[in-house]
């Protein structure tokens, strides 16, 4: 069974913006087994000379992640960065309040920043504005970036690192609008903390980009008033506003769940309007843009572990097994929906971080010495490996379906990137039973051929990778893609994510004069 055809029209001259590579970042938080038994495990036979697991780093390397956010997350609001520096044997073991566990502090600032250099990640450091102060934030920037013959530059050198690190992207706290956050406060008080911290930090390193906490969930009553107040009260020195969103399939309805990207579009567009309005009202030279620095699927494990008061009491453990979500095919489609939305809004979304990178709601899971790649792994890779270029406007004309809460939803969710002589088209087929014929019409370039075409799909929405069947949901070649002058055609399987890369030239392509009618099936 097939849907009526969909026509996707792209013009290489209709550019949304350059696609910031930092959109394909991750979150490395001290939470559960993300750091310990994830990235870092001295006891593992996979451990390298730095204590990091080679197998995990190899898998992350294939994802080509860019901006890596650290150390949190909720964790950062109770974290003293000084506990994680210096000789390992002198670092204190402390009670970690955000996730109610023990923190050994064996992995800290130097270990993270050295890992960023080895992995070619852009470090995205967060400062504690829950229990921390502007002075603490300034001192951390100095420790990371000051030269020797300064107090903190010499301290860093005494720990084995004379050359300053390059750290230019800084988060001013985390989710400070949330009642669950350590140090949660009013929007006016948070804005003052963030403004004071940014000023102190820029005394050490003037050119840094700063990210202030926006609303941590659009379902909170304070949304979007909190965002408007932060941007208006901070002043024109704010570069980015933090945005968070987690997708949840509470109703166990696949058709509704895989349409989640429509809600992501609306959130981005609403906050973009708020940002422009504030900038115009306050006379800012430019509107703050968005850092979507936490997003993912998270609902199966949410009831058992929620911040602070919901965490089961009992003996505190180090690296507890929490939030270890097992993803299936429909989850992979939802993650692709996030990524499609980020690409289409490249003028607004300049940073994004998949939360998190190992074990905790992550594309990679470890079990002892073994490693499993989840259904979301290849989907992220398919986008991140095609990130070089400009995001293009896309016009999609094809079949749709209607949902009570979401409205009209296109069966095909599409984005496009043009650069380096290639045109990349990403398409999600949301239909559970119908294949989707698609015709891609290109203007502004000639289509010479197909460079690569991949697809992630499966027999049903709940199919997942397991330790016994680790390749149930993996990327495979998408066959049958044809090209003729400025038109390409493909048949996309039901419940699938497809990424097609075309070789394109500089000649002017021709668009067909007719388009198939819109239909509902």
Coordinates of C-alpha atoms in Angstrom, one line a residue:
X1 CA 0.0 0.0 0.0
X2 CA 1.2 3.5 -0.8
X3 CA 0.2 7.0 -0.1
X4 CA -0.5 9.5 -2.8
X5 CA 2.7 11.1 -4.1
X6 CA 4.4 13.9 -2.2
X7 CA 6.3 16.6 -4.0
X8 CA 9.3 18.2 -2.2
X9 CA 10.5 21.4 -3.9
X10 CA 13.9 22.9 -3.0
X11 CA 15.8 25.8 -4.5
X12 CA 19.5 26.1 -3.7
X13 CA 19.0 29.9 -3.8
X14 CA 16.4 29.9 -1.0
X15 CA 18.6 29.7 2.0
X16 CA 17.3 29.7 5.6
X17 CA 20.8 30.2 7.1
X18 CA 24.1 28.4 7.4
X19 CA 23.6 25.2 9.4
X20 CA 25.6 25.7 12.6
X21 CA 27.6 22.5 13.2
X22 CA 26.9 22.9 16.9
X23 CA 23.4 21.8 16.4
X24 CA 24.7 18.2 16.5
X25 CA 26.0 18.3 20.0
X26 CA 25.5 16.2 23.1
X27 CA 25.1 16.4 26.9
X28 CA 27.6 14.7 29.1
X29 CA 26.2 15.0 32.6
X30 CA 27.2 13.4 36.0
X31 CA 24.0 11.4 36.2
X32 CA 23.5 7.7 36.5
X33 CA 26.1 5.8 34.4
X34 CA 26.6 8.5 31.8
X35 CA 30.1 9.4 33.0
X36 CA 31.1 6.5 35.2
X37 CA 30.7 3.1 33.4
X38 CA 29.8 5.2 30.3
X39 CA 32.5 7.5 29.1
X40 CA 34.9 6.8 31.9
X41 CA 35.7 3.5 33.5
X42 CA 39.2 2.7 34.9
X43 CA 38.2 -0.9 35.5
X44 CA 37.2 -1.7 32.0
X45 CA 39.5 -3.6 29.6
X46 CA 38.4 -1.0 27.1
X47 CA 39.9 1.8 29.2
X48 CA 42.6 3.9 27.4
X49 CA 45.5 5.7 29.2
X50 CA 43.1 8.4 30.3
X51 CA 40.6 6.0 31.8
X52 CA 38.0 6.5 29.0
X53 CA 36.4 3.6 27.2
X54 CA 37.7 3.2 23.7
X55 CA 34.6 1.4 22.5
X56 CA 32.3 4.2 23.7
X57 CA 34.5 6.9 22.3
X58 CA 34.7 5.1 18.9
X59 CA 31.0 4.9 18.8
X60 CA 30.6 8.6 19.7
X61 CA 33.3 9.5 17.2
X62 CA 31.1 8.0 14.4
X63 CA 28.3 10.3 15.5
X64 CA 30.5 13.4 14.7
X65 CA 29.1 15.2 17.7
X66 CA 30.2 18.9 18.0
X67 CA 29.3 21.0 21.1
X68 CA 29.5 18.8 24.2
X69 CA 27.7 20.3 27.2
X70 CA 29.2 19.6 30.7
X71 CA 28.8 18.9 33.6
X72 CA 25.0 19.2 33.5
X73 CA 22.1 19.4 33.6
X74 CA 20.6 19.4 37.1
X75 CA 23.9 18.2 38.5
X76 CA 25.6 21.5 37.9
X77 CA 23.3 23.4 40.3
X78 CA 24.9 21.8 43.3
X79 CA 28.4 21.2 41.9
X80 CA 31.6 22.8 43.1
X81 CA 34.1 22.6 40.2
X82 CA 37.0 22.7 42.6
X83 CA 36.1 19.2 43.8
X84 CA 36.9 17.8 40.4
X85 CA 40.5 19.1 39.9
X86 CA 43.9 18.2 41.2
X87 CA 45.3 14.8 42.1
X88 CA 42.7 12.1 41.9
X89 CA 43.5 10.7 45.3
X90 CA 42.8 14.0 46.9
X91 CA 39.4 14.6 45.4
X92 CA 36.5 14.2 47.8
X93 CA 33.6 11.8 47.5
X94 CA 30.5 13.8 48.1
X95 CA 26.7 13.3 48.3
X96 CA 25.3 14.5 44.9
X97 CA 21.9 16.1 45.7
X98 CA 20.3 16.4 42.3
X99 CA 20.2 12.7 41.6
X100 CA 20.8 11.5 45.1
X101 CA 23.9 9.4 44.7
X102 CA 27.6 9.5 45.5
X103 CA 30.0 11.5 43.3
X104 CA 33.6 10.4 43.3
X105 CA 34.9 13.4 41.4
X106 CA 37.4 11.3 39.6
X107 CA 36.3 12.8 36.3
X108 CA 36.3 16.6 36.3
X109 CA 37.1 19.7 34.3
X110 CA 40.6 18.8 33.1
X111 CA 39.5 15.3 32.1
X112 CA 36.5 16.7 30.2
X113 CA 38.4 19.4 28.4
X114 CA 41.3 17.1 27.5
X115 CA 38.7 14.6 26.1
X116 CA 37.1 17.4 24.0
X117 CA 40.4 18.1 22.4
X118 CA 40.9 14.4 21.6
X119 CA 37.4 14.0 20.3
X120 CA 37.3 17.4 18.4
X121 CA 34.3 18.5 20.5
X122 CA 33.5 22.1 21.2
X123 CA 33.4 22.4 25.0
X124 CA 30.1 23.9 26.3
X125 CA 30.7 24.4 30.0
X126 CA 27.9 25.2 32.5
X127 CA 28.5 27.2 35.6
X128 CA 26.6 26.7 38.9
X129 CA 24.0 29.4 39.5
X130 CA 22.0 27.3 42.0
X131 CA 24.4 27.2 45.0
X132 CA 27.3 28.9 43.2
X133 CA 28.2 32.6 42.8
X134 CA 29.4 35.0 40.1
X135 CA 32.9 34.7 41.7
X136 CA 32.8 30.9 41.4
X137 CA 31.9 31.3 37.7
X138 CA 34.6 33.8 37.1
X139 CA 37.2 31.5 38.8
X140 CA 36.2 28.5 36.7
X141 CA 36.6 30.6 33.5
X142 CA 40.0 31.7 34.7
X143 CA 41.0 28.1 35.6
X144 CA 40.1 27.0 32.1
X145 CA 41.4 29.9 30.0
X146 CA 43.8 32.2 31.9
X147 CA 47.5 32.2 31.1
X148 CA 50.2 31.1 33.5
X149 CA 51.5 33.8 35.9
X150 CA 47.9 34.3 37.0
X151 CA 46.4 32.6 40.1
X152 CA 44.2 30.1 38.3
X153 CA 46.4 29.7 35.3
X154 CA 49.2 28.6 37.6
X155 CA 46.8 26.3 39.5
X156 CA 45.9 24.6 36.3
X157 CA 49.5 24.3 35.3
X158 CA 50.3 22.7 38.7
X159 CA 47.8 20.0 37.7
X160 CA 49.7 19.3 34.5
X161 CA 48.2 21.7 31.9
X162 CA 50.1 24.9 31.2
X163 CA 48.4 25.8 27.9
X164 CA 45.0 27.4 28.4
X165 CA 42.0 25.6 27.1
X166 CA 39.8 27.2 24.4
X167 CA 36.4 27.4 26.1
X168 CA 34.1 30.1 24.6
X169 CA 30.6 28.7 25.1
X170 CA 29.1 29.0 28.6
X171 CA 25.8 28.1 30.1
X172 CA 24.6 30.3 32.9
X173 CA 23.1 27.6 35.1
X174 CA 20.4 25.0 34.2
X175 CA 16.6 25.0 34.3
X176 CA 16.4 27.6 37.0
X177 CA 12.7 28.0 36.3
X178 CA 12.0 24.5 37.6
X179 CA 10.9 23.8 41.2
X180 CA 13.0 20.7 41.1
X181 CA 16.3 22.6 40.6
X182 CA 18.7 23.2 43.4
X183 CA 18.7 26.9 44.0
X184 CA 15.4 27.5 42.1
X185 CA 14.4 31.1 42.3
X186 CA 12.3 33.8 40.8
X187 CA 12.9 35.0 37.2
X188 CA 14.1 38.4 38.5
X189 CA 16.7 36.9 40.9
X190 CA 17.9 34.4 38.3
X191 CA 18.3 37.1 35.7
X192 CA 20.4 39.1 38.1
X193 CA 22.6 36.1 38.9
X194 CA 23.1 35.4 35.2
X195 CA 23.8 39.0 34.3
X196 CA 26.3 39.3 37.2
X197 CA 28.0 36.0 36.4
X198 CA 28.3 36.8 32.6
X199 CA 29.9 40.2 33.4
X200 CA 32.4 38.6 35.8
X201 CA 33.2 35.8 33.4
X202 CA 33.8 38.3 30.6
X203 CA 36.3 40.2 32.7
X204 CA 38.5 37.1 32.3
X205 CA 37.6 36.2 28.7
X206 CA 35.7 39.0 26.9
X207 CA 34.6 37.2 23.8
X208 CA 32.7 34.3 25.3
X209 CA 29.2 33.3 24.2
X210 CA 26.7 33.0 27.0
X211 CA 23.5 30.9 27.2
X212 CA 20.8 32.0 29.8
X213 CA 18.2 29.7 31.1
X214 CA 14.9 29.9 29.2
X215 CA 11.8 27.8 30.1
X216 CA 12.8 24.2 30.7
X217 CA 9.4 22.9 29.5
X218 CA 6.7 24.8 27.5
X219 CA 4.0 23.1 29.6
X220 CA 5.0 25.1 32.7
X221 CA 2.8 28.0 33.7
X222 CA 5.7 30.4 33.5
X223 CA 6.2 29.7 29.7
X224 CA 6.9 32.0 27.8
X225 CA 6.8 34.8 30.3
X226 CA 10.0 33.5 31.9
X227 CA 11.8 33.7 28.6
X228 CA 10.6 37.2 27.9
X229 CA 11.6 38.4 31.3
X230 CA 15.1 36.8 31.1
X231 CA 15.8 38.3 27.6
X232 CA 14.5 41.7 28.6
X233 CA 16.2 41.8 32.0
X234 CA 19.6 40.5 30.9
X235 CA 20.4 43.2 28.4
X236 CA 22.0 43.1 25.0
X237 CA 24.9 40.9 26.0
X238 CA 22.9 37.7 25.8
X239 CA 23.9 35.4 22.9
X240 CA 21.6 32.4 23.3
X241 CA 18.5 31.4 25.3
X242 CA 18.4 27.8 26.5
X243 CA 15.5 25.7 25.4
X244 CA 14.6 22.2 26.6
X245 CA 12.0 19.6 25.4
X246 CA 11.5 15.9 25.9
X247 CA 9.1 13.8 23.9
X248 CA 6.7 11.4 25.7
X249 CA 4.4 8.8 24.4
X250 CA 2.0 8.7 27.4
X251 CA -1.0 7.7 25.3
X252 CA 0.8 4.9 23.4
X253 CA -0.5 6.3 20.1
X254 CA 2.1 6.1 17.4
X255 CA 0.3 8.4 15.0
X256 CA 0.2 11.2 17.6
X257 CA 3.7 10.4 18.9
X258 CA 5.6 10.6 15.6
X259 CA 4.0 14.0 14.9
X260 CA 5.8 15.5 17.9
X261 CA 8.0 17.5 15.6
X262 CA 5.1 19.7 14.8
X263 CA 5.1 20.8 18.4
X264 CA 8.8 21.4 18.3
X265 CA 8.3 23.6 15.3
X266 CA 5.7 25.6 17.2
X267 CA 7.9 26.0 20.3
X268 CA 10.9 27.3 18.2
X269 CA 8.7 29.7 16.2
X270 CA 7.0 31.1 19.3
X271 CA 10.3 31.7 21.1
X272 CA 11.8 33.3 18.0
X273 CA 8.9 35.7 17.9
X274 CA 9.3 36.5 21.6
X275 CA 13.1 37.1 21.1
X276 CA 12.4 39.4 18.2
X277 CA 9.8 41.3 20.1
X278 CA 12.1 41.8 23.1
X279 CA 15.0 42.9 20.9
X280 CA 12.8 45.4 19.1
X281 CA 11.3 46.8 22.4
X282 CA 14.7 47.0 24.2
X283 CA 16.6 48.3 21.1
X284 CA 19.1 45.3 21.1
X285 CA 21.3 45.2 18.0
X286 CA 20.2 41.6 17.4
X287 CA 17.7 39.2 18.9
X288 CA 19.1 36.3 21.1
X289 CA 19.0 33.0 19.3
X290 CA 18.2 29.6 20.7
X291 CA 20.3 26.8 22.3
X292 CA 18.2 23.7 22.3
X293 CA 20.6 22.2 24.8
X294 CA 18.4 19.3 26.1
X295 CA 16.2 17.2 23.9
X296 CA 15.3 13.6 23.5
X297 CA 12.7 10.9 24.2
X298 CA 12.1 10.3 27.9
X299 CA 9.0 8.7 29.4
X300 CA 9.4 5.0 30.2
X301 CA 11.8 5.6 33.1
X302 CA 10.4 8.9 34.2
X303 CA 8.0 7.7 36.8
X304 CA 10.7 5.7 38.7
X305 CA 13.3 8.5 38.8
X306 CA 12.5 12.2 38.9
X307 CA 14.7 14.9 40.5
X308 CA 15.1 15.2 44.2
X309 CA 11.9 14.5 46.1
X310 CA 10.8 11.6 43.7
X311 CA 14.1 9.7 44.0
X312 CA 13.7 6.5 46.1
X313 CA 15.4 6.8 49.5
X314 CA 17.9 4.3 50.7
X315 CA 21.6 3.6 50.6
X316 CA 23.4 6.1 48.3
X317 CA 25.3 4.5 45.4
X318 CA 27.9 5.6 43.0
X319 CA 26.7 5.6 39.3
X320 CA 23.3 4.1 39.9
X321 CA 21.4 2.6 37.0
X322 CA 18.8 5.3 36.4
X323 CA 17.0 6.7 33.3
X324 CA 18.3 3.9 31.1
X325 CA 15.6 4.2 28.5
X326 CA 15.4 1.5 25.8
X327 CA 14.5 3.1 22.5
X328 CA 12.4 1.6 19.7
X329 CA 11.7 2.5 16.0
X330 CA 9.1 5.2 16.8
X331 CA 11.5 6.9 19.2
X332 CA 14.0 7.1 16.3
X333 CA 11.4 8.9 14.2
X334 CA 10.8 11.4 17.0
X335 CA 14.5 12.2 17.3
X336 CA 14.6 12.7 13.5
X337 CA 11.7 15.0 13.9
X338 CA 13.7 17.2 16.4
X339 CA 16.6 17.2 14.0
X340 CA 14.5 18.1 11.0
X341 CA 13.0 21.0 12.9
X342 CA 16.5 22.3 14.0
X343 CA 17.6 22.2 10.3
X344 CA 14.5 24.0 9.1
X345 CA 15.0 26.7 11.8
X346 CA 18.8 27.1 11.3
X347 CA 18.5 30.9 11.5
X348 CA 17.2 30.6 15.0
X349 CA 18.6 27.3 16.5
X350 CA 22.4 27.6 16.7
X351 CA 23.2 25.0 19.3
X352 CA 21.5 21.7 20.2
X353 CA 22.5 18.9 22.5
X354 CA 21.1 15.4 22.6
X355 CA 20.6 14.4 26.2
X356 CA 22.6 12.3 27.0
X357 CA 25.4 10.5 25.2
X358 CA 25.9 7.2 27.1
X359 CA 23.6 5.0 29.2
X360 CA 21.2 7.7 30.4
X361 CA 18.4 8.2 27.8
X362 CA 21.3 7.7 25.3
X363 CA 22.0 6.3 21.8
X364 CA 24.7 4.1 23.4
X365 CA 24.3 1.6 26.2
X366 CA 27.1 -0.4 28.0
X367 CA 26.7 -3.6 29.9
X368 CA 30.0 -4.7 31.5
X369 CA 32.5 -4.9 28.6
X370 CA 29.8 -4.9 25.9
X371 CA 28.2 -2.0 24.0
X372 CA 24.8 -1.7 22.3
X373 CA 23.8 0.9 19.7
X374 CA 20.1 2.0 20.1
X375 CA 17.6 2.8 17.4
X376 CA 18.3 6.5 17.7
X377 CA 22.0 6.0 17.0
X378 CA 22.1 5.8 13.2
X379 CA 19.4 8.5 12.8
X380 CA 21.6 11.0 14.6
X381 CA 24.6 9.9 12.5
X382 CA 22.7 10.2 9.3
X383 CA 22.0 13.9 10.1
X384 CA 25.3 14.8 11.7
X385 CA 27.4 13.4 8.8
X386 CA 25.5 15.7 6.4
X387 CA 25.8 18.9 8.4
X388 CA 28.2 20.9 6.2
X389 CA 26.3 23.6 4.3
X390 CA 23.3 25.8 4.3
X391 CA 19.8 24.8 5.4
X392 CA 17.3 25.4 2.5
X393 CA 13.6 26.2 2.6
X394 CA 11.5 23.2 1.6
X395 CA 8.0 23.1 0.2
X396 CA 6.2 19.9 0.8
X397 CA 2.9 19.1 -1.0
X398 CA 1.4 15.8 -0.2
X399 CA -0.9 13.7 1.9
X400 CA -1.7 14.7 5.5
X401 CA -3.6 13.4 8.5
X402 CA -5.5 15.2 11.3
X403 CA -5.0 14.9 15.1
X404 CA -7.2 16.5 17.7
X405 CA -4.3 18.2 19.7
X406 CA -1.8 18.7 16.9
X407 CA -4.0 19.6 13.9
X408 CA -3.1 18.8 10.4
X409 CA 0.1 16.7 10.1
X410 CA 2.0 15.9 6.9
X411 CA 2.9 12.3 6.5
X412 CA 6.3 13.3 5.3
X413 CA 8.6 15.5 7.5
X414 CA 11.4 16.9 5.4
X415 CA 14.5 19.1 5.6
X416 CA 17.3 19.9 3.2
X417 CA 21.0 21.0 3.4
X418 CA 23.1 22.2 0.5
X419 CA 26.9 22.4 0.5
X420 CA 30.2 21.1 -0.8
X421 CA 28.6 20.1 -4.2
X422 CA 25.9 18.0 -2.5
X423 CA 22.2 18.3 -1.6
X424 CA 21.1 16.3 1.4
X425 CA 17.4 15.6 1.9
X426 CA 16.1 14.0 5.1
X427 CA 12.6 12.6 5.2
X428 CA 10.5 10.9 7.9
X429 CA 7.6 8.8 6.7
X430 CA 5.1 8.9 9.6
X431 CA 2.7 6.4 8.1
X432 CA 2.6 3.1 10.0
X433 CA 1.4 1.1 7.0
X434 CA 1.9 3.0 3.7
X435 CA 5.0 3.5 1.7
X436 CA 5.5 7.1 0.5
X437 CA 6.4 7.9 -3.1
X438 CA 8.3 11.2 -3.2
X439 CA 9.4 13.4 -6.0
X440 CA 12.2 15.9 -5.2
X441 CA 12.3 18.9 -7.5
X442 CA 15.4 20.9 -7.4
X443 CA 15.9 24.5 -8.7
X444 CA 19.2 26.4 -8.7
X445 CA 21.4 23.3 -9.5
X446 CA 21.6 20.3 -11.7
X447 CA 21.3 16.9 -10.0
X448 CA 24.1 14.7 -11.3
X449 CA 23.4 11.5 -9.3
X450 CA 22.9 9.9 -6.0
X451 CA 26.0 9.9 -3.8
X452 CA 24.5 7.9 -0.9
X453 CA 21.0 6.9 0.4
X454 CA 20.3 5.4 3.8
X455 CA 17.1 4.4 5.6
X456 CA 16.2 3.3 9.1
X457 CA 13.0 1.4 9.4
X458 CA 11.5 -1.8 10.9
X459 CA 8.5 -4.1 10.9
X460 CA 6.5 -2.3 13.6
X461 CA 6.8 0.8 15.9
X462 CA 8.1 -1.1 18.9
X463 CA 11.0 -3.0 17.2
X464 CA 14.3 -2.2 19.0
X465 CA 17.9 -3.3 19.2
X466 CA 18.6 -5.8 22.0
X467 CA 21.6 -7.6 23.2
X468 CA 20.4 -10.7 21.3
X469 CA 19.4 -8.8 18.2
X470 CA 21.7 -5.7 18.1
X471 CA 21.0 -4.9 14.4
X472 CA 17.2 -4.9 14.3
X473 CA 17.0 -1.1 13.8
X474 CA 20.1 0.0 11.9
X475 CA 20.7 2.1 8.8
X476 CA 20.6 0.2 5.5
X477 CA 21.0 1.4 1.9
X478 CA 17.8 2.9 0.4
X479 CA 17.4 1.3 -3.0
X480 CA 15.5 2.6 -6.0
X481 CA 16.3 6.3 -5.9
X482 CA 16.3 7.6 -9.4
X483 CA 17.5 11.0 -10.9
X484 CA 16.5 12.8 -14.1
X485 CA 17.9 16.3 -14.6
X486 CA 16.4 18.4 -11.8
X487 CA 14.1 15.7 -10.4
X488 CA 14.7 12.7 -8.1
X489 CA 12.2 10.0 -7.1
X490 CA 12.2 7.5 -4.2
X491 CA 9.8 5.2 -2.4
X492 CA 10.1 5.6 1.4
X493 CA 9.0 2.7 3.6
X494 CA 6.4 3.0 6.3
X495 CA 7.7 4.3 9.7
X496 CA 11.1 5.3 8.3
X497 CA 13.8 7.9 8.4
X498 CA 15.6 8.4 5.1
X499 CA 18.7 10.5 4.2
X500 CA 19.6 10.9 0.5
X501 CA 22.7 12.8 -0.6
X502 CA 22.8 14.0 -4.3
X503 CA 25.7 15.2 -6.3
X504 CA 24.7 18.6 -7.7
X505 CA 26.2 21.0 -10.1
X506 CA 25.9 24.8 -10.5
X507 CA 23.6 24.9 -13.5
X508 CA 20.0 26.0 -13.2
X509 CA 17.7 23.1 -12.8
X510 CA 14.1 23.1 -14.1
X511 CA 11.0 22.6 -12.0
X512 CA 8.1 20.6 -13.1
X513 CA 5.0 22.6 -13.8
X514 CA 2.5 20.4 -12.1
X515 CA 2.2 19.0 -8.6
X516 CA 0.1 16.1 -7.3
X517 CA -3.0 17.1 -5.4
X518 CA -3.0 17.1 -1.6
X519 CA -4.8 14.1 -0.2
X520 CA -5.5 12.5 3.2
X521 CA -4.4 9.0 2.4

